[in-house]
XYZ file of C-alpha atoms in Angstrom:
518
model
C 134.966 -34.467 48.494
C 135.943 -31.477 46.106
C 134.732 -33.122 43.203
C 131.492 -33.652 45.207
C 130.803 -30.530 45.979
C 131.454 -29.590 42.478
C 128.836 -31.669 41.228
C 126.817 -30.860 43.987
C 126.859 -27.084 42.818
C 126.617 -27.801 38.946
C 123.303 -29.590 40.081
C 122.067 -26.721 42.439
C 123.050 -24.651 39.384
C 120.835 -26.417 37.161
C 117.870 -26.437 39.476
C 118.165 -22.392 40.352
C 118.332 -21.807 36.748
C 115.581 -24.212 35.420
C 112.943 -22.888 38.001
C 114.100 -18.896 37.176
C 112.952 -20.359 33.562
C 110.026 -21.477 34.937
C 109.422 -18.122 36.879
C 109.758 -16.076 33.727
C 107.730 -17.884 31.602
C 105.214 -18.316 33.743
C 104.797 -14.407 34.317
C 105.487 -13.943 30.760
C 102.560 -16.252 29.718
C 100.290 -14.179 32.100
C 100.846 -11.109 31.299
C 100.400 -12.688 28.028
C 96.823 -13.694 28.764
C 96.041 -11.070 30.918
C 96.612 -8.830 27.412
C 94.257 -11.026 25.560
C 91.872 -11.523 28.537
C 92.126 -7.621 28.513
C 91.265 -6.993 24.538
C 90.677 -10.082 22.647
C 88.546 -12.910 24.810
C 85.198 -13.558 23.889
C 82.767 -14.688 26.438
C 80.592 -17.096 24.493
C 77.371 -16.015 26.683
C 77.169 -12.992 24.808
C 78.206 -14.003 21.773
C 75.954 -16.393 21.055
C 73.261 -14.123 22.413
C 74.691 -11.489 19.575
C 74.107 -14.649 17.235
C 70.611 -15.177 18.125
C 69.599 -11.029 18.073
C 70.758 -10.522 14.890
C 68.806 -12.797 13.466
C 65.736 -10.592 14.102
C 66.317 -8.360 11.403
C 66.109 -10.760 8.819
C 62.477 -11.381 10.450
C 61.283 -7.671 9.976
C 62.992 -7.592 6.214
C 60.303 -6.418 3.736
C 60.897 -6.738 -0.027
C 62.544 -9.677 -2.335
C 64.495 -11.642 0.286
C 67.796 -13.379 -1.489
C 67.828 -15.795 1.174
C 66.360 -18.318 3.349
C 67.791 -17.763 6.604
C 64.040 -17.540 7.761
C 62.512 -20.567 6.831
C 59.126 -19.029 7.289
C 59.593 -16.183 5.805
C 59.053 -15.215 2.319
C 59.213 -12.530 -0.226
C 56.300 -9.083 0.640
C 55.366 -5.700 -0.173
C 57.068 -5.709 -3.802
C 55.088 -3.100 -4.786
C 55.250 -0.573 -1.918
C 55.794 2.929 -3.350
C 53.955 2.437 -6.148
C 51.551 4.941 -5.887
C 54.378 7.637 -5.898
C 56.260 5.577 -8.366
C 59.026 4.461 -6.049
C 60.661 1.728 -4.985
C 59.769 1.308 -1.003
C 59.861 -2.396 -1.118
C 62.785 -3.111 1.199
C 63.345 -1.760 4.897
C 61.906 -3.359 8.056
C 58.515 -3.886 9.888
C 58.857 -2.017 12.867
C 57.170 -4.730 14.740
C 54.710 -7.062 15.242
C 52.660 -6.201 12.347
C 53.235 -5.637 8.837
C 53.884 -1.379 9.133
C 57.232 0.324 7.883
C 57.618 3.454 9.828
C 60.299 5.841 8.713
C 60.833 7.590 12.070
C 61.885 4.151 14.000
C 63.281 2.699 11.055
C 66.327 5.864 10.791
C 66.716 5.015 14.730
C 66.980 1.339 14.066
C 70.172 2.538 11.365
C 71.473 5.097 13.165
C 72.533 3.079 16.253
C 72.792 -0.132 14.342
C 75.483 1.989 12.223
C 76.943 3.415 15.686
C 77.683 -0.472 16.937
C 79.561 -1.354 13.912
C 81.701 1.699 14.027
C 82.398 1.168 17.724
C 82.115 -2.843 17.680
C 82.533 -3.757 14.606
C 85.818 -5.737 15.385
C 83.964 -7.997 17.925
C 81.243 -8.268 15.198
C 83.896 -9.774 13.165
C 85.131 -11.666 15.965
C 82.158 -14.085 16.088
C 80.928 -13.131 12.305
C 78.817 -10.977 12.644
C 79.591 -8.145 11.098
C 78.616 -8.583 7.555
C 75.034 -9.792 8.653
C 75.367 -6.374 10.369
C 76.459 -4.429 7.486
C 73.930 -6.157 5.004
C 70.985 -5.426 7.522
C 71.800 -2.001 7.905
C 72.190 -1.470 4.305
C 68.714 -3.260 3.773
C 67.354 0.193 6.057
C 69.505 2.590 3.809
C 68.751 1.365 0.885
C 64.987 1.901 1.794
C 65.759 5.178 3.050
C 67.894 6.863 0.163
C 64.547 6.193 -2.273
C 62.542 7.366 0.459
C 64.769 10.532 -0.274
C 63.517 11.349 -4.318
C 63.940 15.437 -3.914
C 65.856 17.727 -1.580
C 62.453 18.911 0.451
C 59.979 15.730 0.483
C 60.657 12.229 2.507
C 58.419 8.863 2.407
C 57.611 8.436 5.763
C 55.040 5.167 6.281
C 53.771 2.716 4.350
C 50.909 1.468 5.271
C 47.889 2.439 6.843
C 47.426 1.799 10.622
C 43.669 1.380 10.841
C 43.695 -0.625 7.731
C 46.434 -2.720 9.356
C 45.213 -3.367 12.489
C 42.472 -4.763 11.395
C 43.832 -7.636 9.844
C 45.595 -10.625 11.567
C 48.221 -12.020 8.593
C 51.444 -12.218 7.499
C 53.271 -9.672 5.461
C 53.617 -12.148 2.757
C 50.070 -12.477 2.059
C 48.933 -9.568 2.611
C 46.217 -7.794 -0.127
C 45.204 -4.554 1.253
C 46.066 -1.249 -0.081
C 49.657 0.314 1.006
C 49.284 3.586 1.232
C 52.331 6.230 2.045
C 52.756 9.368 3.922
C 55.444 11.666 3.865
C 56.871 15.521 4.975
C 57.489 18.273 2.910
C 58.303 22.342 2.766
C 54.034 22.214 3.649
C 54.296 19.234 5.647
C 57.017 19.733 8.101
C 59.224 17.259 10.197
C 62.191 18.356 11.437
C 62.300 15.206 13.564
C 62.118 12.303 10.851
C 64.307 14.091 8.672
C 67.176 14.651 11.240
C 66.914 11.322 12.284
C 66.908 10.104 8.916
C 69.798 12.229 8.796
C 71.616 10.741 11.507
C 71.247 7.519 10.092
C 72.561 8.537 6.943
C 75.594 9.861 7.852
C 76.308 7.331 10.060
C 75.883 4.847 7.771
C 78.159 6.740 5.200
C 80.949 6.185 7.378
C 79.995 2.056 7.994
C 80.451 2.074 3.815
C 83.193 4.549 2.954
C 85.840 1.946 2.736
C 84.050 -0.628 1.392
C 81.824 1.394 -1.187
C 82.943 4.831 -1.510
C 79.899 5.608 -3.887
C 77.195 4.227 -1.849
C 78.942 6.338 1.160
C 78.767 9.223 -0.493
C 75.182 9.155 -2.011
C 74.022 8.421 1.747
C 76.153 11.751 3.009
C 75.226 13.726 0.250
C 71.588 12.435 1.154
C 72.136 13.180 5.407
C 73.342 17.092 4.433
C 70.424 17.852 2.240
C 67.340 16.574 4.631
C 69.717 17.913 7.932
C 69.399 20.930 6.012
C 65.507 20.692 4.825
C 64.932 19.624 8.598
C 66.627 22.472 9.879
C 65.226 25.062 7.983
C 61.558 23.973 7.461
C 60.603 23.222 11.634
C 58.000 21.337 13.154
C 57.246 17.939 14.717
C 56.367 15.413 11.826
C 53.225 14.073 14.069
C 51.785 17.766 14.581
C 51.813 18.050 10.336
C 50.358 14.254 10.384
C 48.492 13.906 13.657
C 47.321 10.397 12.506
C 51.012 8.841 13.384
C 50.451 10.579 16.773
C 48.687 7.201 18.162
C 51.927 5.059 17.404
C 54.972 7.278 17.100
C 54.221 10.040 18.384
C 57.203 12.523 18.186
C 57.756 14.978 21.459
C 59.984 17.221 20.024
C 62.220 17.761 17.053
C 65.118 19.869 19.306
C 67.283 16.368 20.159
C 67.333 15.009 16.508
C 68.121 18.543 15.092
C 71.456 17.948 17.863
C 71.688 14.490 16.979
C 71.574 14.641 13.271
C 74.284 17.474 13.594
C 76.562 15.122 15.403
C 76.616 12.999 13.157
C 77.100 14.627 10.263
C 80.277 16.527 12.221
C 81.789 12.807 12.419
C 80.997 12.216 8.980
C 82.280 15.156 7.211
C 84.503 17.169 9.721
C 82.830 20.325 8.965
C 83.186 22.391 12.165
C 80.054 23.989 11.638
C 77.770 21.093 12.269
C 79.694 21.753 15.946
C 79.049 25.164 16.099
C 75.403 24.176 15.584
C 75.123 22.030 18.673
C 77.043 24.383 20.872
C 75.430 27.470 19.884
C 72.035 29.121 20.497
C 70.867 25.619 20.031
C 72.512 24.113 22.381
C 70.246 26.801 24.859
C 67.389 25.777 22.565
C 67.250 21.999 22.154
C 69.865 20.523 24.526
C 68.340 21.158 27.760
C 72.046 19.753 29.114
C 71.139 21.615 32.556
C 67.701 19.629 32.868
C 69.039 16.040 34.105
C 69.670 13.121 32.712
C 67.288 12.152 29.626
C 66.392 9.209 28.379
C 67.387 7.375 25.035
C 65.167 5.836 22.579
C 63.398 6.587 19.359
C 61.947 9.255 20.549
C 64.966 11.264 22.784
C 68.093 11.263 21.444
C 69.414 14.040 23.495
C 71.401 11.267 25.644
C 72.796 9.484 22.732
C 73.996 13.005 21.612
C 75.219 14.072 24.646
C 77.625 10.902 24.958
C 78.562 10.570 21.113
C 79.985 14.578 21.903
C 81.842 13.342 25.014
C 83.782 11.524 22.151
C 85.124 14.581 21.098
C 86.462 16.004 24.246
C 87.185 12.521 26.259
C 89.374 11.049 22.702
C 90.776 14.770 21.793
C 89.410 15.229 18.724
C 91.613 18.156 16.484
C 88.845 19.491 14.808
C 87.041 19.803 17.887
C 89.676 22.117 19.380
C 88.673 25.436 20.069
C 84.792 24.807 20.517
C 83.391 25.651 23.424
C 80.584 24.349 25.035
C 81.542 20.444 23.944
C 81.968 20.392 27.839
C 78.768 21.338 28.803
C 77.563 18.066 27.128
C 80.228 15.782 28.867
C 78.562 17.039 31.977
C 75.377 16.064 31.150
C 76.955 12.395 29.882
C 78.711 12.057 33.167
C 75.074 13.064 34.838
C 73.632 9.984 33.194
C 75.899 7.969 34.174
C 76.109 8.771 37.505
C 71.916 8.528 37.256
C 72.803 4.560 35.873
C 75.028 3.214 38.787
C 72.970 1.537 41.379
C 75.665 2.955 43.998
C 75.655 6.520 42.824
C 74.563 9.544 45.300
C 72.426 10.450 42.641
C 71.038 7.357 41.075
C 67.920 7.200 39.442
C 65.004 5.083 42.246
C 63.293 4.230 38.445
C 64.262 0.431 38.831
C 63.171 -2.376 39.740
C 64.235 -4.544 42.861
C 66.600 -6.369 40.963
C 68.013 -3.828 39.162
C 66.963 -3.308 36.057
C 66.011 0.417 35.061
C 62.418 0.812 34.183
C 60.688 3.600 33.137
C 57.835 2.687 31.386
C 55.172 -0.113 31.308
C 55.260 -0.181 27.514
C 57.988 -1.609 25.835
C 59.903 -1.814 28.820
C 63.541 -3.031 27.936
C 63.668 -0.376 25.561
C 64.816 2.220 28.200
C 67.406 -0.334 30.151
C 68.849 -1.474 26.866
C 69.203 2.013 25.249
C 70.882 3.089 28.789
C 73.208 0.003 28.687
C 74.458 0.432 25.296
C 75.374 4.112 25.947
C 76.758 3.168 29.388
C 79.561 0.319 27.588
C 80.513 3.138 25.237
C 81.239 5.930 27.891
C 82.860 2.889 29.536
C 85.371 2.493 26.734
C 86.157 6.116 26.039
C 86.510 6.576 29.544
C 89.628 3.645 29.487
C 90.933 5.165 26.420
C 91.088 8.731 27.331
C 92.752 7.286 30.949
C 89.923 9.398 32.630
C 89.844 6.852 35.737
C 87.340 8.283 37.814
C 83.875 9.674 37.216
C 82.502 11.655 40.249
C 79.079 11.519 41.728
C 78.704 13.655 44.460
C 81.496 12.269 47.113
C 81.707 9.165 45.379
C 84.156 8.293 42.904
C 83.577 4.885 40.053
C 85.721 3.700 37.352
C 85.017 2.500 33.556
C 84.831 -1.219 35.017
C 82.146 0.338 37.668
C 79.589 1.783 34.974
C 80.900 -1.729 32.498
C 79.498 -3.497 35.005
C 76.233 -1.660 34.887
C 75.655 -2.527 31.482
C 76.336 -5.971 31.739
C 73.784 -6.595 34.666
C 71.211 -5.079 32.024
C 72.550 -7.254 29.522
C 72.328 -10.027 31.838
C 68.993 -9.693 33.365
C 67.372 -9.650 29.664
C 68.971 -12.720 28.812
C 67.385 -14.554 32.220
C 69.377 -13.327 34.978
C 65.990 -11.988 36.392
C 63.213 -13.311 39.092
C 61.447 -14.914 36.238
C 64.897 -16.896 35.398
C 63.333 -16.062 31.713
C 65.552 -14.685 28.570
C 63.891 -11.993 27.006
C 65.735 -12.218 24.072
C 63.593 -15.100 22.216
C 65.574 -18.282 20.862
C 68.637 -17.429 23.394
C 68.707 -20.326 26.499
C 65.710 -22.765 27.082
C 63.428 -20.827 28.649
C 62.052 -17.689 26.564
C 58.224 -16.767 25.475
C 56.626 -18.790 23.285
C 53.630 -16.308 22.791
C 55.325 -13.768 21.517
C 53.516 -11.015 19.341
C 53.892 -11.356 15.995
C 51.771 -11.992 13.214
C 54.269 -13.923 10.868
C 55.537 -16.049 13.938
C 52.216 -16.347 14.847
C 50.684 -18.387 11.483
C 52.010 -21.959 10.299
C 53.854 -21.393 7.391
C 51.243 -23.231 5.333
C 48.477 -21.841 6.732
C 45.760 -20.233 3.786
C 44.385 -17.257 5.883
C 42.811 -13.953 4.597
C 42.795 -10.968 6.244
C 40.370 -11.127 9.157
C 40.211 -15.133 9.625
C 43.723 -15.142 10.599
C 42.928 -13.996 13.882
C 42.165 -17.463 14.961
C 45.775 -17.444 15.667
C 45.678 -14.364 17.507
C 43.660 -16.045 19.951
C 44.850 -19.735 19.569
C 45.797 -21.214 22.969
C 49.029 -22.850 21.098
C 52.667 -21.560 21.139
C 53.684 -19.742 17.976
C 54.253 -22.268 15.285
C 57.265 -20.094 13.940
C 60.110 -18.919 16.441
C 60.814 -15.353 15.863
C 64.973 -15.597 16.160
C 66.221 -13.061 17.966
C 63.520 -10.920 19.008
C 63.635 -8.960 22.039
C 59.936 -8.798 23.686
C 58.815 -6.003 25.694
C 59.636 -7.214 28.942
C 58.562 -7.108 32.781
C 56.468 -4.970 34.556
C 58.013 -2.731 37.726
C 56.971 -5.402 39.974
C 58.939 -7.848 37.430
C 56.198 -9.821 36.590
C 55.544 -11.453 32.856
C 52.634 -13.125 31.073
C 53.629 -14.702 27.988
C 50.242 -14.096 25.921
C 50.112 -12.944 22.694
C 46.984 -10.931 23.387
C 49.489 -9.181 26.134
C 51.335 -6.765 23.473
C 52.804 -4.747 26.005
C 54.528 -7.056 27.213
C 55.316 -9.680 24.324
C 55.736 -7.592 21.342
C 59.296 -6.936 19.806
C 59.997 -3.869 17.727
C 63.466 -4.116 15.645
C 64.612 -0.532 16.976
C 65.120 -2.683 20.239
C 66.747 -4.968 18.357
C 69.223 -2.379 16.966
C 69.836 -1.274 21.164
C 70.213 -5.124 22.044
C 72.589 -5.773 19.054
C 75.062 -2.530 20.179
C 74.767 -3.329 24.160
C 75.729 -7.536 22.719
C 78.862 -6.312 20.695
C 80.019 -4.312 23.482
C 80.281 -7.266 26.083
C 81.794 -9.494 23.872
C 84.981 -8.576 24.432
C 86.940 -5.854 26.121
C 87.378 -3.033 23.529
C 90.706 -2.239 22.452
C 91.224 1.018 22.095
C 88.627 3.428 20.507
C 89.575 5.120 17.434
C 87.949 7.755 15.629
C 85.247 7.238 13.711
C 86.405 9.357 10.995
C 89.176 6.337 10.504
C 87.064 3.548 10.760
């Protein structure tokens, strides 16, 4: 019986000690996953929506294309610039139609520049990020010979009128190209900050990889912040013409924003002291409520890219005051952006989405999202765990969670149980507004006769990858015409939003870095 109960216990023994095994590897193998679930798991949804959005910029790409990841497209406007004996042949079409304007353009670099330096590690996660990095440098490279003296800036190319009178794709396309731009007597203290912005930006995107090219775009951002800056006025009161498609309402939030960025560029404390000076009083407006971001406002953007600085504890930022004032105004907008805030904003529609206006209306939602992930992440990295609105209190998963229902209802979580975001799922328009998507590749058309396919009753011969149309009314209805340009036309500044909001939600960000180190 001894002996038995020997064995007995030497087989309990084995048991207890096999299932403790059990016990610890099982907890070690979740906390295990819970740490990549945390920083590292993609969710395919988004990333192959990132796929399919990125593709868009290859669709605007003016100039000699080196490759055919368009099938339809083709080489155009080699010889833009030449009348001031430049080289203006690359950049983007800003949408639909075959016009490169500067102002749009900067914007399109700026925050495609801001979601590699934030996302670029989920970019790379699903290989993205050197399409990202060559499309953005397509823009810069564009921009720096926009740039050929310290005091004058290439603007446009194209005329608007001429333009829009025509119906055909950039590729064949015979009218004149003519250019505008700002000077000392032309002023435009809003294209050249922005341009600016962009710049810098972009100099930190290249200063590992291409230390020269980084510094020709810095050295580039300080001299037109500093023309922009000293010679003031909106760009579209100096060229009223431009005031019919992008027209500029002020020049105060780029003169903030294109100091911002240059401070993360080049650590100079004075491009801080310039946004929390008089001109914070003058052009911030951080007491008015909660702004809106797009090409035209870039107060918001500002306002959270200098919550960075405070949230992350910047050094160099240590010692300026009035850096709060504009994580105030951040947290504002944020509160204004959760559905369950006190204070949230009634400009959305029953399902959710925010919507401000009937143009382009995705623009706004998007541009909120985007900035909403990123205060998300600084918020988890800084530990700040609650954001106050009124007697409520949310989290950085509360205002992540925002973003992604924006994210989601663009790519057909939405009454319409339509994606937005063209080639993404099986049901997306077909109509869309675009004059190279528009015409079979084949097709022989002049300038005027291609308007046949303007009007044709057929879906676009060409998908245009990756574009992001302008989206529902308030009442969240959609007609896919191409006549319906409102609604149906894509403009690659959205892109640029979609493409930053995408990265964001394709993992969990690990944790946020300076942008100085990137």
């Amino acid at each position: 019986m001894a002996k038995s109960r020997r064995c007995l216990w030497c087989v309990l023994s084995v048991i207890v000690s096999a299932a403790i095994a059990i016990v610890v590897v099982f907890f070690v193998k979740k906390k295990m996953d819970d740490e990549k679930s945390s920083e590292g798991s993609v969710d395919d949804k988004f990333a192959d929506a990132l796929e399919v959005a990125m593709q868009f910029f290859d669709v605007q790409k003016s100039g000699k294309l080196v490759d055919d990841i368009i099938p339809w497209r083709g080489d155009s406007g080699l010889k833009d610039g030449s009348e001031a004996k430049l080289d203006l042949s690359k950049g983007m079409y800003d949408a639909g139609d075959n016009l490169k304007f500067g102002f749009p353009m900067a914007f399109t670099a700026t925050v495609l520049s801001w979601a590699i330096l934030e996302y670029g590690h989920h970019m790379e996660h699903v290989n993205q990020l050197e399409f990202a990095k060559g499309s953005l440098r397509w823009i810069t490279d564009f921009l720096i010979n926009a740039h050929p003296s310290e005091n004058v800036l290439y603007i446009q190319v194209g005329d608007p009128k001429l333009d829009h009178k025509c119906w055909e794709k950039p590729e064949k396309m015979t009218g004149k190209r003519p250019l505008k731009h700002v000077s000392t007597s032309i002023p435009g203290s809003d294209v050249a900050a922005e341009t600016a912005a962009a710049m810098a930006s972009a100099s930190l995107v290249f200063r590992k990889a291409d230390s020269a090219y980084s510094s020709t775009l810095l050295k580039h951002a300080k001299q037109l912040f500093t023309f922009a800056n000293k010679h003031k006025g909106c760009y579209t009161e100096s060229l009223p013409e431009i005031a019919e498609y992008y027209n500029s309402t002020g020049y105060g939030d780029e003169l903030i924003w294109g100091a911002s960025w240059l401070y993360h560029a080049t650590g100079d404390k004075s491009y801080l002291e310039y946004v929390t000076g008089d001109n914070a009083e003058t052009y911030a407006e951080v007491d008015d409520g909660p702004t809106w971001f797009s090409w035209d406002n870039k107060l918001a953007g500002a306002q959270v890219l200098l919550s960075r600085l405070s949230m992350l504890g910047d050094k160099g930022a240590s010692g300026i005051s009035g850096l709060q004032d504009y994580k105030k105004a951040a947290q504002d907008l944020m509160c204004a952006l959760l559905p369950d805030s006190p204070s949230a904003t009634s400009s959305r529609t029953k399902s959710g989405l925010i919507w401000i206006s009937e143009w382009d209306s995705l623009q706004h939602p998007v541009g909120s999202a985007f900035l909403a992930a990123l205060y998300s992440d600084y918020m988890r990295t800084s530990n700040s765990d609650k954001l106050s609105c009124g007697d409520e209190s949310f989290d950085h998963s509360d205002i992540r969670d925002f973003a992604k229902s924006q994210a989601e209802y663009v790519l057909g979580d939405n009454p319409k149980e339509i994606s937005y975001l063209v080639g993404y799922g099986d049901k997306y328009p077909k109509f869309v507004h675009h004059r190279g998507a528009s015409i079979p590749a084949g097709a022989k058309t002049g300038c005027s006769d291609g308007f046949k396919w303007l009007a044709s009753k057929k879906p676009n011969p060409n998908v245009a990858m990756g574009a992001m149309v302008g989206g529902p009314f308030k009442n969240e209805s959609f007609i896919d015409s191409r006549n319906n340009s409102m609604q149906t036309e894509p403009t690659t500044y959205n892109s640029a939003l979609l493409v930053g909001l995408l990265s964001s939600l394709v993992a969990n960000s690990d944790t946020v870095k300076s942008l100085r180190g990137k």
